[in-house]
Coordinates of C-alpha atoms and ligand atoms in Angstrom, one line a residue:
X1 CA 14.9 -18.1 -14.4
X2 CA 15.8 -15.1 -12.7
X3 CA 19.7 -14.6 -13.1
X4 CA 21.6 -14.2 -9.8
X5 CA 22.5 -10.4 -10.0
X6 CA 24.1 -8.7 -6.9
X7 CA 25.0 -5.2 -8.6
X8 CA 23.8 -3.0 -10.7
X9 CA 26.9 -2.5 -12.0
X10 CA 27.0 -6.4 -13.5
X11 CA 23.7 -5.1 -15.5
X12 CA 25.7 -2.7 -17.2
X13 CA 24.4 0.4 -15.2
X14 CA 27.2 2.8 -14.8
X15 CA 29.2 4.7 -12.4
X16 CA 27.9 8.1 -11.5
X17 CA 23.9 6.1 -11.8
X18 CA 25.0 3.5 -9.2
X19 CA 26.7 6.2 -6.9
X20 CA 22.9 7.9 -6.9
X21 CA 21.1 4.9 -6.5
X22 CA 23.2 4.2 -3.2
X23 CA 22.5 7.7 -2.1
X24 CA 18.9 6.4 -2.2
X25 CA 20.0 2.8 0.1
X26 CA 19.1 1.0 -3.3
X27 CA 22.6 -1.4 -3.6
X28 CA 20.7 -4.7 -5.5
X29 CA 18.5 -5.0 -8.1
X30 CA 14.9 -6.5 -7.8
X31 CA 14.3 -9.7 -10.3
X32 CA 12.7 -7.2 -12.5
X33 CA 15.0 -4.9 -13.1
X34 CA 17.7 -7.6 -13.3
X35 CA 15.8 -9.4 -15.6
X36 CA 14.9 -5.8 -18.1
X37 CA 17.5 -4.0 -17.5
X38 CA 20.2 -5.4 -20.1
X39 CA 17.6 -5.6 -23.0
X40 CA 16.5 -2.0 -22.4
X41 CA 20.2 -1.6 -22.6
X42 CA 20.5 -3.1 -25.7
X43 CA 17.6 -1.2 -27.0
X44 CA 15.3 -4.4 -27.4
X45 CA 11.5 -3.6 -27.1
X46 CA 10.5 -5.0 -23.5
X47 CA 7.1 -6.5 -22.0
X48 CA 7.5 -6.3 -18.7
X49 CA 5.3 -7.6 -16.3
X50 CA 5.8 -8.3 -12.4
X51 CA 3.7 -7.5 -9.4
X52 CA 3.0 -4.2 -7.5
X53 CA 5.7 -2.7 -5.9
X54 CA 9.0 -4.4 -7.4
X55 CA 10.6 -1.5 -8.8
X56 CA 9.4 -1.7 -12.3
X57 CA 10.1 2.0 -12.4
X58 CA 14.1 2.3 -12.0
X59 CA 14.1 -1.1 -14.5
X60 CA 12.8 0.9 -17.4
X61 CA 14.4 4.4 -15.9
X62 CA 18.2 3.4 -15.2
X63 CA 18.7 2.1 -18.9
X64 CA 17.0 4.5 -20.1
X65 CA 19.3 7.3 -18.4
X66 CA 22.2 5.9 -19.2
X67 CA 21.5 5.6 -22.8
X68 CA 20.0 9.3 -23.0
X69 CA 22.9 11.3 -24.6
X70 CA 22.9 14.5 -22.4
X71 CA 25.1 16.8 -25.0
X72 CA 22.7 16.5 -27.1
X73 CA 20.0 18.7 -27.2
X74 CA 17.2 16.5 -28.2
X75 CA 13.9 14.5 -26.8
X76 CA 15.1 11.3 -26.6
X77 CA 12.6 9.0 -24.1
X78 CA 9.0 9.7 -23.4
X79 CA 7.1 7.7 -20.6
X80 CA 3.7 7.6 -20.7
X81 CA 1.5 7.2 -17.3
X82 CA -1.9 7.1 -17.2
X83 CA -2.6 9.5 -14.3
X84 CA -1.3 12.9 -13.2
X85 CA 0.0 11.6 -10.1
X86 CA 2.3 8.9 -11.2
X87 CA 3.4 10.6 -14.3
X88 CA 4.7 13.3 -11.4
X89 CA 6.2 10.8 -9.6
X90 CA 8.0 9.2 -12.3
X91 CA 9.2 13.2 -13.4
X92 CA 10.3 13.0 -9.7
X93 CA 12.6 10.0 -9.9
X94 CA 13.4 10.9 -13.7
X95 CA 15.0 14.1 -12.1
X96 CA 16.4 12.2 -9.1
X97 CA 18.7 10.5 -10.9
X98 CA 18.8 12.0 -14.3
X99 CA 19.9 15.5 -12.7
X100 CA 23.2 14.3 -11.8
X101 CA 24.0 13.5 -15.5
X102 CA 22.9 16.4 -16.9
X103 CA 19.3 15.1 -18.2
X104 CA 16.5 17.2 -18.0
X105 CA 13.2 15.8 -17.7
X106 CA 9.8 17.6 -18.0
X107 CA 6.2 16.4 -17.2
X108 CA 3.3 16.9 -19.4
X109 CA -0.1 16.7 -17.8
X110 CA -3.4 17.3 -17.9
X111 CA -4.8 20.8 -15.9
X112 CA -1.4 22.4 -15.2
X113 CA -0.7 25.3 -17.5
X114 CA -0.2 23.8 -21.3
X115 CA 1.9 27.6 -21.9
X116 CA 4.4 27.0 -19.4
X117 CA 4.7 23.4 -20.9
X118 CA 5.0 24.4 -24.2
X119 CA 7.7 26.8 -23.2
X120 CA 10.1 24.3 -21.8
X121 CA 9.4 22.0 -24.5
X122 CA 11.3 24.4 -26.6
X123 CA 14.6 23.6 -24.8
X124 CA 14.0 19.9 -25.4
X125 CA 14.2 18.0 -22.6
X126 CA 15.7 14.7 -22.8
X127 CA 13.1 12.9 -20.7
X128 CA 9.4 13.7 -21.2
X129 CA 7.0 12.2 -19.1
X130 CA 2.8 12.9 -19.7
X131 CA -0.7 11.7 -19.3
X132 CA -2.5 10.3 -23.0
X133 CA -4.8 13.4 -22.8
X134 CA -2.1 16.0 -22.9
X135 CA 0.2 14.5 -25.1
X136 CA -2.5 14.4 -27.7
X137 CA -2.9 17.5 -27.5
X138 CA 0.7 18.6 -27.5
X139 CA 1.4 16.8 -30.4
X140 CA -2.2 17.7 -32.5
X141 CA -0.9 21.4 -32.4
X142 CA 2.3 20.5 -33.0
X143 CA 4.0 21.6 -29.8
X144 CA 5.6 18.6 -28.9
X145 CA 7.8 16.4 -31.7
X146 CA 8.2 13.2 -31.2
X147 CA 10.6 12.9 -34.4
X148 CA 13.6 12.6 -31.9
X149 CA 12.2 10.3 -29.2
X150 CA 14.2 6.9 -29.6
X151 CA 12.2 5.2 -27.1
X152 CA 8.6 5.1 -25.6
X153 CA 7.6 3.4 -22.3
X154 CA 3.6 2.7 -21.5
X155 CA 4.5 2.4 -17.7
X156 CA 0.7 0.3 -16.7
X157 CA 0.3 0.0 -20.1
X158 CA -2.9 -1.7 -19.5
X159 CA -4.8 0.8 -18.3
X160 CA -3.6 3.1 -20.9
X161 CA -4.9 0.9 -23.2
X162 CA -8.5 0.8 -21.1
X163 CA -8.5 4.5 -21.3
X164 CA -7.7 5.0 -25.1
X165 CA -7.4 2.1 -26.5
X166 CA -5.4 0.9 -29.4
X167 CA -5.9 3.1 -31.9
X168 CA -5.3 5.9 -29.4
X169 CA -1.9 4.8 -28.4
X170 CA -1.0 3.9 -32.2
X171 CA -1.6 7.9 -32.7
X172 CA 0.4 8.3 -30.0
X173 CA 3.1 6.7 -31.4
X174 CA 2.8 7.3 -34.8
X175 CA 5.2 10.3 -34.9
X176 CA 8.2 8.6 -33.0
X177 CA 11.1 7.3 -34.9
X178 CA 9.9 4.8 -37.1
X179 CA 12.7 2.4 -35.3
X180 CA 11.9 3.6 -31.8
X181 CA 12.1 0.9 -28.8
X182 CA 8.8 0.4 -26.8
X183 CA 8.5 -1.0 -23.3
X184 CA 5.4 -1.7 -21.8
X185 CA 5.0 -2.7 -18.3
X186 CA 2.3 -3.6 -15.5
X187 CA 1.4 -5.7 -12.6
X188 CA -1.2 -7.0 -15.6
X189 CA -1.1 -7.1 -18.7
X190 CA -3.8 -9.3 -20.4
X191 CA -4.1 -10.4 -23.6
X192 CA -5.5 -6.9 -25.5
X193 CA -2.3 -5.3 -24.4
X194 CA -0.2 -8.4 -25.3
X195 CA -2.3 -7.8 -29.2
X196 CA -1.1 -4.8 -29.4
X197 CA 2.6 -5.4 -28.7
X198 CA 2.7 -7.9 -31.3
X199 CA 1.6 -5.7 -34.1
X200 CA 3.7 -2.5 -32.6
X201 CA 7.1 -4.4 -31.4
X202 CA 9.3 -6.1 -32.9
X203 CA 10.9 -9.3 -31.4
X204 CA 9.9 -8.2 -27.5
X205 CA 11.7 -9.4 -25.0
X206 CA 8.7 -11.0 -22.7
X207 CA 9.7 -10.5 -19.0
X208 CA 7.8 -11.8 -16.5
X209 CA 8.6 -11.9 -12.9
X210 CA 5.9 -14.7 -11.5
X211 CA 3.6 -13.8 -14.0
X212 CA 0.8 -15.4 -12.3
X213 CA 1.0 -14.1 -8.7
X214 CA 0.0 -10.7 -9.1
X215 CA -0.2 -9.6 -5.2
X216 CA 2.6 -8.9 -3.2
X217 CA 3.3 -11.9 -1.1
X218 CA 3.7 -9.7 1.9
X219 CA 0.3 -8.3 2.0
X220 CA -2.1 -9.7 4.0
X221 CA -5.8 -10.0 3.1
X222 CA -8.7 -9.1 4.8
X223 CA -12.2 -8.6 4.8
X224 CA -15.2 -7.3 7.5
X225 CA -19.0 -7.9 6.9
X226 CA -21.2 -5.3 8.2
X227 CA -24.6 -3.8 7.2
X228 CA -24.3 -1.0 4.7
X229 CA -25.2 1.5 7.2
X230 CA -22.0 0.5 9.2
X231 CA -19.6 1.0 7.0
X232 CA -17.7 3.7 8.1
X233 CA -18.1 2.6 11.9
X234 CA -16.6 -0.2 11.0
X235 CA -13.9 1.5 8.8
X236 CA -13.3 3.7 12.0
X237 CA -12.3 0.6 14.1
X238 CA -10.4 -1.0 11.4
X239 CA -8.3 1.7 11.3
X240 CA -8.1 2.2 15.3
X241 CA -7.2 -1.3 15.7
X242 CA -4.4 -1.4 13.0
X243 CA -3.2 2.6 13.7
X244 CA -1.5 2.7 10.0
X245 CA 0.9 5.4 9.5
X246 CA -0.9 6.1 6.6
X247 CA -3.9 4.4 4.7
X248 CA -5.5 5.0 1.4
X249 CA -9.4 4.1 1.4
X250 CA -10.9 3.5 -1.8
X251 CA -14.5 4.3 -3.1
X252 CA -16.0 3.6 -6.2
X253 CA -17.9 6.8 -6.7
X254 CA -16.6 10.5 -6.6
X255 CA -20.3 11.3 -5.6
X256 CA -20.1 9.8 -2.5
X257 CA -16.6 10.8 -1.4
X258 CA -17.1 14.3 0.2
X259 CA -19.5 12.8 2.8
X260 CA -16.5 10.2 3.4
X261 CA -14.6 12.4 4.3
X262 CA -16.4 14.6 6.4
X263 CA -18.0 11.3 8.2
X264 CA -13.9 10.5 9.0
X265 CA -13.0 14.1 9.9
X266 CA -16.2 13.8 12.9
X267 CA -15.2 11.1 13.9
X268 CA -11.4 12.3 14.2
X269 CA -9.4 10.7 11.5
X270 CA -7.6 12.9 9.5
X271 CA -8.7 12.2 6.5
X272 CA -8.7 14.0 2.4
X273 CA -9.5 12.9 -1.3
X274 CA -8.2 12.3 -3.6
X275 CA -10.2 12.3 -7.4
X276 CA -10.1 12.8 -11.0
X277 CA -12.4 15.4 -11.1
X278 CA -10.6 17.5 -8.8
X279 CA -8.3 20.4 -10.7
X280 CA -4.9 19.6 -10.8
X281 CA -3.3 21.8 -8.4
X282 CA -5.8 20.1 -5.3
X283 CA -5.0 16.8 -6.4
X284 CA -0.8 17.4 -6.2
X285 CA -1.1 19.6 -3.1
X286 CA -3.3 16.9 -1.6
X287 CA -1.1 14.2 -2.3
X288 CA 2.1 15.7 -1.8
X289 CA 0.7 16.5 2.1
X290 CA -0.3 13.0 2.4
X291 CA 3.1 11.9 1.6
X292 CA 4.4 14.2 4.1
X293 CA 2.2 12.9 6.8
X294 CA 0.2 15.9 7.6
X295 CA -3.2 13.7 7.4
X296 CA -3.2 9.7 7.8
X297 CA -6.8 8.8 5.4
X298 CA -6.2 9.3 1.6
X299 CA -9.9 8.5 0.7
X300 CA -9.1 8.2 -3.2
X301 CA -11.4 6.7 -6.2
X302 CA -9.5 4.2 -8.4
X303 CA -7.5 7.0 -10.3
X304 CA -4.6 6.6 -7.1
X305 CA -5.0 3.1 -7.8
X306 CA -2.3 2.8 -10.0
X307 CA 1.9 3.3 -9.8
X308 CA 1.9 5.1 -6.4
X309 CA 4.5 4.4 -4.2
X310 CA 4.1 6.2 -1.1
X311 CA 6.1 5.2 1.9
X312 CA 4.7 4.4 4.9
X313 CA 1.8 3.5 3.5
X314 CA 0.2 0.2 5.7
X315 CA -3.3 -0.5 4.9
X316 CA -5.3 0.1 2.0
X317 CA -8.7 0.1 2.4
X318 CA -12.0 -1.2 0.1
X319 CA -14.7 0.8 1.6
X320 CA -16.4 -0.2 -1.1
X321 CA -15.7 -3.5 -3.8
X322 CA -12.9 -3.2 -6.0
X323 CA -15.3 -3.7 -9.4
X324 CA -12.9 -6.6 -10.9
X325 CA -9.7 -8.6 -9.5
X326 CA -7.9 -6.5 -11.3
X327 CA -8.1 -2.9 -9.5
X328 CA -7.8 -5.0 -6.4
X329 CA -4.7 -5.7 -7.7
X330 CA -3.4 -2.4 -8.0
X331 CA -6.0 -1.0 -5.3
X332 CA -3.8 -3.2 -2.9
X333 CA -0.9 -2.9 -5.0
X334 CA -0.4 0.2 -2.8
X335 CA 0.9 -1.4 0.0
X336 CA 3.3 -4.3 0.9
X337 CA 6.1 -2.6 -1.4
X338 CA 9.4 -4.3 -2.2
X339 CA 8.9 -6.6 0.7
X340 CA 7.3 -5.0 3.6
X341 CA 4.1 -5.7 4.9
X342 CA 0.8 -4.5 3.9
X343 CA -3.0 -5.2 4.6
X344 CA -5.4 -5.0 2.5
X345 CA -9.5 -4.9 3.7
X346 CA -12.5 -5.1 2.3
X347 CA -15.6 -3.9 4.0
X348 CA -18.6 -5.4 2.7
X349 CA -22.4 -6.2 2.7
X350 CA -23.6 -10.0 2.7
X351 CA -24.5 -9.6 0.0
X352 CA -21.1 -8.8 -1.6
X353 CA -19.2 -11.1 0.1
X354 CA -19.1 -13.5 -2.9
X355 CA -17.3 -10.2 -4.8
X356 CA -14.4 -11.6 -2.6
X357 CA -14.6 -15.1 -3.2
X358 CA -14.2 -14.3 -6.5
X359 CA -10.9 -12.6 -6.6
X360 CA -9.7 -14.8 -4.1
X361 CA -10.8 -17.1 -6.7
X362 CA -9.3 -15.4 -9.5
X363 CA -6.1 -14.1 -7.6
X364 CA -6.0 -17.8 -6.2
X365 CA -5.1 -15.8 -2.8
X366 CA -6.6 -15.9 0.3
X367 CA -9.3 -13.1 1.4
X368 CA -10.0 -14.3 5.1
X369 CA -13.2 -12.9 6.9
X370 CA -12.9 -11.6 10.1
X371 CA -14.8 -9.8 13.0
X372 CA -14.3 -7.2 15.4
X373 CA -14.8 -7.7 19.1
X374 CA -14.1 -5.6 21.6
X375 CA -11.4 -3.9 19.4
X376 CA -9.9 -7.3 18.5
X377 CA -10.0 -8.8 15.2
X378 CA -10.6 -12.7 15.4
X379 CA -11.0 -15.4 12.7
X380 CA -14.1 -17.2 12.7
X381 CA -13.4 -19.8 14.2
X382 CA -11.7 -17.7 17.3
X383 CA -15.3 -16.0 17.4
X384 CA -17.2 -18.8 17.9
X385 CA -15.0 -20.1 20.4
X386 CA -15.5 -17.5 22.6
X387 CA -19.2 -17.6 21.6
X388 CA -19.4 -21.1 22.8
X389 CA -17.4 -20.5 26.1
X390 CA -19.5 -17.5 26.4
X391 CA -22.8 -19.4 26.8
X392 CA -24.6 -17.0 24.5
X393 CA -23.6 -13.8 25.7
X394 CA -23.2 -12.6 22.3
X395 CA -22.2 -14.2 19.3
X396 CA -21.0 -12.4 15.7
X397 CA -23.3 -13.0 13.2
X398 CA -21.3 -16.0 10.9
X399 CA -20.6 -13.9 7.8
X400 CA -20.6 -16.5 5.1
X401 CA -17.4 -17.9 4.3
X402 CA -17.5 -21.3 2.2
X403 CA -18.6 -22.8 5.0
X404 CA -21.1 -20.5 7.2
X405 CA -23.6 -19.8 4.9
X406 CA -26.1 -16.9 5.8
X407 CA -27.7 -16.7 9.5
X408 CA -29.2 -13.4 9.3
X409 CA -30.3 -13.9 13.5
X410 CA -27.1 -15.7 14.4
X411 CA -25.4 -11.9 14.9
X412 CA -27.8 -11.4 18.1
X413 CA -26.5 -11.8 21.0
X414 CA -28.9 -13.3 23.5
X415 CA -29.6 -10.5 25.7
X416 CA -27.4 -7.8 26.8
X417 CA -24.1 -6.0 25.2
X418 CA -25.5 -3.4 23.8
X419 CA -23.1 -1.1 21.8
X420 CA -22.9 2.5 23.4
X421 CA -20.8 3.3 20.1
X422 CA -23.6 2.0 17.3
X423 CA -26.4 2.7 19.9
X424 CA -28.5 0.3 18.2
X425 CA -28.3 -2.3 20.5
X426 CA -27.9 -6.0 18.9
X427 CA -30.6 -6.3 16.4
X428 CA -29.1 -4.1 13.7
X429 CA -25.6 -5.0 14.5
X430 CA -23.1 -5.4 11.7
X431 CA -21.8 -9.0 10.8
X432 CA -17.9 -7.8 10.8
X433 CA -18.9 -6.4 14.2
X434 CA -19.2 -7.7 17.7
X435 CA -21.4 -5.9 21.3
X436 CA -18.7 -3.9 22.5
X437 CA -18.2 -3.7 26.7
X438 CA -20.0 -7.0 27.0
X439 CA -17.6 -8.8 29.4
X440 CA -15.4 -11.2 27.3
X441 CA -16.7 -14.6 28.2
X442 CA -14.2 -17.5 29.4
X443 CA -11.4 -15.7 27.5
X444 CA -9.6 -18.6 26.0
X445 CA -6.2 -16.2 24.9
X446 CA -5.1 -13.7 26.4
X447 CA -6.2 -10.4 25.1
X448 CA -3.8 -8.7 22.6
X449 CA -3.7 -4.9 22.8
X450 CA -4.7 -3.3 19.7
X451 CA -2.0 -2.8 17.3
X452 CA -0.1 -3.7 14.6
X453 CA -1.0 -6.2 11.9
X454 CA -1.5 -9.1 11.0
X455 CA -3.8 -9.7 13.8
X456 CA -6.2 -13.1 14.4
X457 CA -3.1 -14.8 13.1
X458 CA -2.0 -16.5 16.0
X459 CA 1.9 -16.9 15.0
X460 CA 3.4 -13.3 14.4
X461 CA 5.3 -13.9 11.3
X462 CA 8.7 -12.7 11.5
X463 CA 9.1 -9.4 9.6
X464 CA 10.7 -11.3 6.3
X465 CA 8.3 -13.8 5.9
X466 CA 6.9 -14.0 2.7
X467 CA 9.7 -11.3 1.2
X468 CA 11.7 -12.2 -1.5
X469 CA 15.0 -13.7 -1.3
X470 CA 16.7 -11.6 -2.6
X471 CA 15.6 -8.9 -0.3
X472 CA 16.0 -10.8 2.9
X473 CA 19.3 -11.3 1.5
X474 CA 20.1 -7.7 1.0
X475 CA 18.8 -7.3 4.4
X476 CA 20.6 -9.4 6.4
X477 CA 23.7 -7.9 4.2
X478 CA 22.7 -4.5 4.9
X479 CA 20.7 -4.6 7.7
X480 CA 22.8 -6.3 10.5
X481 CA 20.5 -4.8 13.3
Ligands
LIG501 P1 6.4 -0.9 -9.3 O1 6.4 0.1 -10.4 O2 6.9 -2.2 -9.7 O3 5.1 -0.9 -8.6 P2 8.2 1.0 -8.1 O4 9.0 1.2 -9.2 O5 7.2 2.1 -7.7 O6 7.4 -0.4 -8.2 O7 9.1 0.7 -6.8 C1 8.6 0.5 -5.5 C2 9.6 1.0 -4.5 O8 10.8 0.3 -4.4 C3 10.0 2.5 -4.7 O9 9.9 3.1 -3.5 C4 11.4 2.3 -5.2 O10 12.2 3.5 -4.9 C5 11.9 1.1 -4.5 N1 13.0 0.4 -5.2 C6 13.1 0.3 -6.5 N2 14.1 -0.6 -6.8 C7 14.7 -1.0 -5.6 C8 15.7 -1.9 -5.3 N3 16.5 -2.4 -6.2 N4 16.0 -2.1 -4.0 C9 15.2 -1.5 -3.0 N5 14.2 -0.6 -3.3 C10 13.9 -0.4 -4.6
LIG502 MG1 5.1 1.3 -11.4

């Protein structure tokens, strides 16, 4: 379906936004933005839904831009986001390209000082981007008006929904222009969200970039099975082994997270948090020096699950279970952006293993196991090869894909390769992990050095694989190298 755009220009996006987006090495639209684009334009109301990473941002932003009427001295778009951190980042890119054109955008969130807010909201900025929480309150004293505001974006609409549901966003609305356009967009939008646009749009445009496939095709999909205790060992050599330039590892509880991240600091991985409890000014400073590289572990709770886009970023991590397919979705959703190559593991229990099987199920994409051996990462099957030629030297416990089942003693290796890292000898050795220093019996491969992903694949796919045409096309057009 998707229309064969190569220019922005051919969507209708004008001269000086083009000359800004080039500035930026973005020449061709994504399917997305090719497909939304003209509606926004023609101030239709838009569902838009397409996976992580495909530029869902400058779809809804661009038109928007161009349609905001800079002389005039009014509030015309506001964008909600459902965390601090993205509605930031979506001020940043408002202002990127807004500036230029003489659009001033402003951000309205939660913990920063709601004084200094309300002060620029008296020069009425043309964009306003804010979290649910401030907004309401903004508009229930009547700071912020939204009797000017033409149109309204939920950018992951779902999860505004989840956090305030219907009713809270209807509020929300209620004081915009009673003809006002609304976009909504996500990587998922399910059916409450889907309700609720029927009874607030009017005649939405429904555009869905492979609706279905919500992962990014270039993100591998990974997962390690260790005893709960070995987590972060495991963690530790996961991120040895891959050396990310940056990875975010995700936890379910903020309880838990400190000790994380002191566990990763002793052990000499740079490492932060990120959380929702934190105040505001931690959680932007935090961020804005991961983005900047001066620590390489973002351990983070599901509220940087959502919208980020930081580059560099390689590997995200579950250190523990994503609680539905969903935030896997967006918990790997931070990685493998427009086209390049991500990983995504989980580290897990037995006893969560089927936790994986079931998004894989659900996400109807693979979630291989593997194991660590002497800082390689191997299928299964590579493992038991070398089990097998090893004659019982060691062999990795089977973790239990479909067709393993559970061996709680197979994971003991006959007699010696005791780990001097664990220390705890074979018997309470991980599944996901293999005696270290035991000699590496009737190697079968040559030994890869540690590196780069995706390892225990035994063909290196080429660096487009998987990408979408249209961005190996504007590679091999812009990238002659
Ligand atoms: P999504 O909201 O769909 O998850 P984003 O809007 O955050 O994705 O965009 C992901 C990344 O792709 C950003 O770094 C953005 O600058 C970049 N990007 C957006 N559009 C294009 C394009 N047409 N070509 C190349 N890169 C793009
Ligand atoms: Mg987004």
């Amino acid at each position: 379906m998707t229309r064969d755009i190569e220019q922005f220009a051919q969507l209708g996006i004008g001269e000086a936004l083009t000359a800004g987006l080039l500035e930026y090495g973005i020449g061709k639209p994504s399917p997305i933005q090719a497909e939304a684009i003209p509606y926004i334009l023609e101030g239709r109301d838009v569902l838009a839904q397409s996976q992580t990473g495909t530029g869902k941002t400058l779809a809804y932003l661009l038109p928007l831009l161009q349609r905001i009427d800079p002389e005039k001295k009014e509030s015309q778009v506001l964008v909600i986001a459902p965390t601090q951190e993205l509605a930031m980042q979506i001020v940043r890119e408002g202002e990127k390209y807004g500036a230029p054109l003489g659009i001033s955008t402003i951000g309205l969130i939660g913990g920063a000082s709601a004084a200094r807010q309300v002060e620029k909201l008296r020069q009425r900025p043309h964009l306003v981007v804010g979290t649910p929480g401030r907004l309401r309150e903004l508009l229930s004293t009547r700071k912020l008006k939204l009797h000017e505001v033409r149109t309204v974006v939920l950018d992951e609409a779902d999860q505004i929904f989840q956090l305030g549901g219907a009713d809270d966003i209807r509020a929300l609305l209620k004081g915009s222009l009673r003809d006002r356009q609304l976009i909504f967009l996500s990587a998922t939008l399910g059916p409450e969200v889907r309700t609720l646009a029927e009874r607030e749009m009017r005649d939405p445009a429904d555009v869905g970039i492979e609706p279905e496939q919500k992962l990014a095709k270039t993100t591998q999909h990974l997962y390690f099975v260790c005893e709960e205790r070995d987590r972060i060992d495991i963690l530790r050599r996961v991120v040895r082994h891959y050396n990310p330039q940056r990875a975010i590892v995700f936890v379910n509880q903020t309880g838990t997270i400190a000790e994380v991240e002191a566990k990763l600091n002793h052990l000499g991985l740079a490492a932060r948090t990120l959380y929702g409890e934190a105040d505001k000014v931690t959680r932007a400073t935090v961020l804005s020096q991961f983005r900047s590289g001066k620590f390489r572990l973002l351990v983070a709770t599901d509220v940087a699950a959502r919208g980020l886009d930081i580059p560099g970023l390689e590997l995200v991590v579950h250190l523990d279970p994503a609680t539905d397919s969903e935030h896997y979705v967006h918990r790997a959703g931070r990685t493998g952006r427009m086209g390049r190559k991500g990983l995504s593991v989980s580290i897990v229990t037995d006893r969560q293993e089927f936790i994986l099987r079931k998004f894989s199920r659900e996400l109807e994409t693979e979630i291989e196991p593997r194991v660590l051996y002497e800082g390689a990462v191997l299928t299964l099957a590579e493992a038991e090869q070398r089990r097998s030629s090893g004659a019982a030297r060691w062999t990795p416990k089977r973790s239990g894909s479909a067709a393993a089942g559970r061996s709680e003693a197979a994971g003991v290796p006959a007699s010696q390769g005791s780990s001097p890292v664990t220390g705890s000898g074979a018997a309470g050795r991980a599944h996901g992990e293999a005696p270290q220093r035991s000699a590496e019996p009737g190697r079968t491969q040559p030994r890869k050095p540690a590196g780069r992903p995706p390892k225990g694949s035994k063909k290196q796919p080429n660096k487009d694989k998987g990408a979408p045409k249209w961005l190996k096309d504007k590679r091999s057009t812009q990238d002659p190298s």
